[in-house]
Coordinates of C-alpha atoms in Angstrom, one line a residue:
M5 CA 128.9 116.6 92.9
T6 CA 131.2 118.6 95.1
N7 CA 129.6 120.2 98.2
T8 CA 132.0 122.3 100.1
H9 CA 129.5 123.6 102.6
Q10 CA 130.6 122.6 106.0
M11 CA 130.2 124.1 109.5
S12 CA 132.8 124.2 112.2
N13 CA 133.3 121.2 114.4
N14 CA 131.6 122.7 117.4
T15 CA 128.6 124.1 115.6
T16 CA 125.2 122.7 116.6
I17 CA 123.0 121.9 113.7
K18 CA 119.8 123.9 114.4
W19 CA 117.0 122.4 112.3
G20 CA 113.9 124.1 111.0
F21 CA 111.1 121.7 109.9
I22 CA 109.0 122.5 106.9
G23 CA 106.0 120.2 107.5
C24 CA 105.0 118.4 110.7
G25 CA 103.0 115.4 109.5
E26 CA 102.9 111.8 110.6
V27 CA 106.5 110.9 109.5
T28 CA 108.0 113.5 112.0
E29 CA 106.2 112.2 115.0
K30 CA 108.3 109.0 115.6
K31 CA 110.3 108.0 112.5
S32 CA 112.4 111.2 112.3
G33 CA 111.4 114.1 114.6
P34 CA 112.6 112.8 118.0
A35 CA 115.9 111.7 116.4
F36 CA 116.8 115.3 115.6
Q37 CA 116.8 116.1 119.3
K38 CA 118.5 112.9 120.5
V39 CA 121.5 113.0 118.0
E40 CA 124.5 114.7 119.4
G41 CA 125.1 118.2 118.0
S42 CA 121.6 118.6 116.8
E43 CA 118.4 120.4 117.9
I44 CA 115.1 121.6 116.5
V45 CA 114.6 125.3 116.8
A46 CA 111.6 126.0 114.5
V47 CA 108.8 124.3 112.7
M48 CA 106.4 125.4 109.9
S49 CA 103.0 124.3 108.7
R50 CA 100.4 126.3 106.7
D51 CA 97.8 125.2 109.3
P52 CA 98.3 127.6 112.2
L53 CA 96.5 125.4 114.8
K54 CA 98.5 122.3 113.8
V55 CA 101.9 124.0 113.9
K56 CA 101.2 125.6 117.2
S57 CA 100.1 122.3 118.7
Y58 CA 103.1 120.5 117.2
A59 CA 105.6 123.1 118.6
A60 CA 104.0 122.9 122.1
R61 CA 104.0 119.0 122.2
H62 CA 107.6 118.8 121.1
G63 CA 109.1 121.7 123.0
I64 CA 110.0 123.7 119.9
R65 CA 110.3 127.5 120.6
K66 CA 109.4 129.0 117.2
Y67 CA 106.8 128.2 114.7
Y68 CA 105.8 129.6 111.3
T69 CA 103.0 129.4 108.7
D70 CA 105.3 130.5 105.8
P71 CA 108.2 128.4 104.6
Q72 CA 110.3 131.4 103.5
S73 CA 110.1 132.9 107.0
L74 CA 111.4 129.6 108.5
I75 CA 114.2 129.4 106.0
D76 CA 115.1 133.1 106.7
D77 CA 115.3 132.6 110.4
P78 CA 118.9 133.4 111.3
E79 CA 119.0 130.7 114.0
V80 CA 118.0 127.9 111.6
N81 CA 121.1 126.6 109.8
A82 CA 119.7 123.4 108.3
V83 CA 116.2 122.6 107.0
Y84 CA 114.2 119.3 107.1
I85 CA 111.6 119.1 104.4
A86 CA 108.8 116.7 105.5
T87 CA 106.0 117.7 103.0
P88 CA 104.5 115.7 100.1
P89 CA 106.8 115.3 97.0
S90 CA 105.2 118.0 94.9
S91 CA 106.9 120.7 97.0
H92 CA 110.2 119.0 97.8
A93 CA 112.1 120.5 94.9
T94 CA 110.8 124.0 95.5
Y95 CA 111.7 124.0 99.2
A96 CA 115.0 122.3 98.7
I97 CA 116.0 124.9 96.1
M98 CA 114.8 127.7 98.4
S99 CA 116.9 126.3 101.3
M100 CA 120.1 125.8 99.2
R101 CA 119.8 129.3 97.6
A102 CA 119.7 130.6 101.2
G103 CA 122.9 128.7 101.9
K104 CA 121.2 126.2 104.2
P105 CA 121.7 122.5 103.8
C106 CA 118.5 120.5 103.6
Y107 CA 117.3 117.0 104.4
V108 CA 114.4 116.0 102.2
E109 CA 111.8 113.2 102.8
K110 CA 111.8 110.6 100.0
P111 CA 111.4 110.4 97.1
L112 CA 113.6 113.5 96.5
A113 CA 111.0 115.0 94.2
A114 CA 107.8 114.3 92.2
S115 CA 109.8 113.5 89.0
Y116 CA 113.2 112.7 87.7
E117 CA 113.2 116.1 85.9
E118 CA 112.7 117.8 89.2
C119 CA 115.5 115.8 90.8
Q120 CA 117.9 117.1 88.1
R121 CA 116.9 120.7 89.0
V122 CA 117.8 120.0 92.7
N123 CA 121.1 118.5 91.7
R124 CA 122.0 121.5 89.5
I125 CA 121.3 124.0 92.4
S126 CA 123.3 121.9 94.9
E127 CA 126.2 121.9 92.4
L128 CA 125.9 125.6 91.8
T129 CA 125.6 126.7 95.4
G130 CA 127.9 124.0 96.9
V131 CA 125.2 123.4 99.5
P132 CA 124.3 119.8 100.2
C133 CA 120.9 118.2 100.0
F134 CA 120.3 114.9 101.7
V135 CA 117.5 112.5 101.2
A136 CA 115.7 110.3 103.7
Y137 CA 116.6 106.8 102.3
Y138 CA 117.3 105.9 105.9
R139 CA 117.0 102.1 105.2
R140 CA 120.6 102.2 103.9
Y141 CA 121.8 102.8 107.4
L142 CA 119.6 100.4 109.3
P143 CA 121.3 97.2 110.8
Y144 CA 118.6 95.0 109.2
F145 CA 119.4 96.0 105.6
Q146 CA 123.1 96.1 106.2
K147 CA 122.8 92.5 107.3
V148 CA 121.0 91.6 104.1
K149 CA 123.8 93.2 102.0
E150 CA 126.4 91.4 104.1
L151 CA 124.7 88.0 103.4
A152 CA 124.2 88.7 99.7
Y153 CA 128.0 89.2 99.3
S154 CA 129.1 86.5 101.8
G155 CA 129.1 83.8 99.1
Q156 CA 126.5 81.7 101.0
I157 CA 124.0 81.9 98.1
G158 CA 126.8 81.8 95.4
Q159 CA 126.6 84.0 92.3
L160 CA 123.7 86.4 92.3
L161 CA 121.3 85.6 89.5
T162 CA 118.1 87.6 89.9
V163 CA 116.1 89.7 92.4
Q164 CA 112.3 89.9 92.8
I165 CA 110.1 92.4 94.6
Q166 CA 106.6 91.7 95.8
L167 CA 104.4 94.2 97.6
H168 CA 100.8 93.3 97.7
V169 CA 98.5 95.1 100.3
P170 CA 94.8 95.7 100.7
P171 CA 93.4 99.2 100.3
R172 CA 93.2 101.3 103.4
E173 CA 89.9 102.6 104.8
L174 CA 90.7 106.2 103.7
D175 CA 91.4 105.1 100.1
T176 CA 87.6 105.0 99.4
A177 CA 87.0 108.6 100.5
S178 CA 86.2 111.2 97.9
G179 CA 87.8 114.5 96.8
K180 CA 90.1 116.2 99.2
E181 CA 89.6 113.6 101.9
L182 CA 91.7 111.2 99.9
P183 CA 95.2 110.5 101.4
W184 CA 97.8 112.9 99.8
R185 CA 99.5 109.9 98.2
L186 CA 96.4 109.4 96.0
Q187 CA 96.2 113.0 94.9
P188 CA 98.4 113.2 91.8
E189 CA 98.9 116.9 92.0
V190 CA 100.4 116.5 95.5
A191 CA 102.2 113.2 95.3
G192 CA 103.5 113.4 91.7
G193 CA 101.3 110.6 90.3
G194 CA 101.8 106.9 90.8
G195 CA 99.8 106.8 94.0
Y196 CA 101.3 104.5 96.7
F197 CA 103.9 103.2 94.2
Y198 CA 105.8 106.5 94.1
D199 CA 105.9 106.6 97.9
L200 CA 106.6 103.0 98.8
A201 CA 108.5 101.6 95.9
S202 CA 111.1 104.3 96.2
H203 CA 112.4 102.7 99.4
Q204 CA 112.6 99.2 97.8
L205 CA 114.3 100.5 94.6
D206 CA 116.8 102.7 96.6
M207 CA 117.7 99.7 98.8
L208 CA 118.3 97.4 95.8
Q209 CA 120.5 100.1 94.2
Y210 CA 122.4 100.6 97.5
M211 CA 123.1 96.9 97.4
F212 CA 123.7 96.2 93.7
G213 CA 124.5 99.5 92.0
D214 CA 122.4 101.6 89.6
I215 CA 119.6 100.2 87.5
I216 CA 120.2 101.2 83.9
E217 CA 117.2 99.7 82.2
A218 CA 113.7 99.5 83.4
E219 CA 110.3 98.9 81.8
G220 CA 106.8 98.6 83.3
F221 CA 103.1 98.4 83.1
C222 CA 100.6 100.1 85.4
S223 CA 96.9 100.2 85.6
N224 CA 93.9 101.0 87.8
R225 CA 92.4 97.6 88.7
G226 CA 90.4 98.4 91.8
H227 CA 88.7 101.6 90.6
L228 CA 88.7 103.0 94.1
Y229 CA 90.5 106.2 93.1
K230 CA 91.8 107.9 90.0
V231 CA 95.5 107.0 90.1
Q232 CA 97.0 103.6 89.2
D233 CA 97.0 100.9 91.9
T234 CA 98.7 98.0 90.2
F235 CA 102.3 97.9 88.7
N236 CA 104.6 95.3 87.2
A237 CA 108.2 95.9 86.1
C238 CA 111.5 94.4 85.0
F239 CA 114.8 96.0 85.3
R240 CA 118.6 95.5 84.9
F241 CA 121.5 96.7 86.9
A242 CA 124.8 98.0 85.5
N243 CA 126.4 94.7 86.8
Q244 CA 124.0 92.8 84.5
L245 CA 122.0 91.4 87.5
Q246 CA 118.3 91.3 86.5
G247 CA 115.1 91.9 88.5
S248 CA 111.4 91.9 88.4
A249 CA 108.7 93.5 90.6
S250 CA 105.0 93.4 91.3
W251 CA 103.1 96.0 93.3
C252 CA 99.4 96.0 94.1
F253 CA 97.7 98.3 96.5
V254 CA 94.1 96.9 96.2
A255 CA 94.8 93.2 96.9
H256 CA 92.8 91.0 99.2
E257 CA 94.1 90.6 102.7
L258 CA 94.9 86.9 101.9
A259 CA 97.4 88.1 99.2
R260 CA 99.3 90.5 101.5
K261 CA 103.0 90.2 100.9
D262 CA 106.1 92.3 101.6
R263 CA 109.0 90.4 100.2
I264 CA 112.2 90.8 98.3
L265 CA 113.8 87.6 97.1
I266 CA 117.5 87.4 96.1
V267 CA 118.3 84.3 94.0
G268 CA 121.8 82.9 93.8
D269 CA 123.2 79.7 92.2
K270 CA 123.6 78.2 95.7
G271 CA 120.6 79.5 97.6
T272 CA 118.3 82.4 98.3
I273 CA 117.8 85.3 100.7
T274 CA 114.4 86.6 101.5
F275 CA 113.6 89.7 103.5
S276 CA 110.9 92.4 103.9
V277 CA 111.2 96.2 103.5
F278 CA 108.3 97.4 105.7
D279 CA 107.5 94.5 108.1
Y280 CA 111.1 93.8 109.1
K281 CA 110.4 90.1 109.3
P282 CA 113.4 87.9 110.1
I283 CA 115.8 87.6 107.2
K284 CA 115.8 84.1 105.7
L285 CA 118.9 82.5 104.3
Y286 CA 118.2 79.2 102.5
N287 CA 121.0 77.1 101.0
E288 CA 122.3 73.5 101.0
N289 CA 123.0 73.8 104.7
G290 CA 119.3 74.4 105.4
I291 CA 117.4 77.5 106.5
E292 CA 118.8 80.1 108.8
Y293 CA 116.9 83.1 110.2
F294 CA 118.3 86.4 111.3
D295 CA 116.2 88.7 113.5
V296 CA 117.9 92.1 113.4
P297 CA 116.4 94.8 115.5
N298 CA 116.3 98.4 114.3
P299 CA 116.5 101.6 116.5
E300 CA 113.3 103.0 117.9
H301 CA 113.5 106.0 115.6
V302 CA 114.4 104.5 112.3
Q303 CA 115.9 107.7 110.8
M304 CA 118.3 108.2 113.6
P305 CA 121.4 106.5 112.1
L306 CA 121.1 108.5 108.9
I307 CA 120.4 111.8 110.8
Q308 CA 123.5 111.2 112.8
Q309 CA 125.5 110.7 109.5
I310 CA 124.1 114.0 108.2
V311 CA 124.9 116.0 111.4
D312 CA 128.4 114.5 111.5
H313 CA 128.9 115.5 107.8
L314 CA 127.7 119.1 108.4
S315 CA 129.9 119.4 111.5
G316 CA 133.0 118.2 109.6
K317 CA 133.2 115.0 111.6
G318 CA 132.3 112.5 108.8
K319 CA 130.7 112.1 105.4
C320 CA 127.2 111.2 104.3
D321 CA 126.7 110.0 100.8
C322 CA 122.8 109.7 101.0
D323 CA 122.5 112.9 99.0
C324 CA 120.3 114.2 96.2
L325 CA 122.6 112.8 93.4
S326 CA 122.6 109.3 94.9
A327 CA 118.8 109.5 95.3
T328 CA 118.0 110.6 91.7
P329 CA 118.3 107.2 90.1
V330 CA 115.3 106.0 92.0
N331 CA 113.1 108.6 90.4
W332 CA 114.5 107.7 87.0
V333 CA 113.5 104.0 87.5
M334 CA 110.0 104.9 88.8
D335 CA 109.3 107.3 86.0
K336 CA 110.4 104.7 83.5
I337 CA 108.0 102.1 85.0
L338 CA 105.2 104.7 85.0
G339 CA 106.0 105.5 81.3
K340 CA 106.7 109.2 82.0
F341 CA 109.4 109.0 79.3

């Protein structure tokens, strides 16, 4: 994909936010203000009280209750889309058609098919669309990748994902009170899997290349809500490395686990994706732990890359095209095609 859209070197990237939920409070929002050459000038939510309060708390001058009004604001020259996945493709396409680059929360869209639509519009307009797979740029995961290719565990043989967590208190609510991730019409189906597994699968593809085969089983084992809560899968990368995975979002607290295991013919590497527990390297020399801290606002390194890209000072490859294989893998595991 060729995106020619670039601003001049001295242009400040002036962001408009569509959505002002939890993710924008610490993970991403403050980073837009702290990154050099970047500022937030407008925010939008359909809830007038919520958006007014958010703008006041964060010192944002303008706020809207209509997404098109924010996109049409002449001061806004880039759009951050922080809504649930069902609206990602629509808002991304609206932004690109208006000539404004966008940065979309992950996953890119609610299905692989929708991702392809976003890619087509980015290609046609030449306007870039970036995706919030920020773990690629965190020191913790860059250390994992460095260790995996250091030769310290030899030839890579297989990789295993385990994410087992107990249900949250809100998961037993009924109707519209359910978290958006459990509302298939909002989250794209697949419950917590579609939201959380996307980070794990993107991270593995960042390390080992595209997954070209994937199969899975999914079911509702806990019967706390309508969408599936338990998933198992196997997959194969283009380089022939194989992997397997188990996700359960209704497990007992005693079964809680956030772990990825990389197995080589001379040792193993174990790390977590959400807990950031110390990375464990285990080989014939014994066990070594690496405690790698991440920045306070975890999206900051990626946002800096995007701002540098748009300002003509660098290149960011965390775009819609590179994010699309994650949706393909998830949709294959869910049996969507």
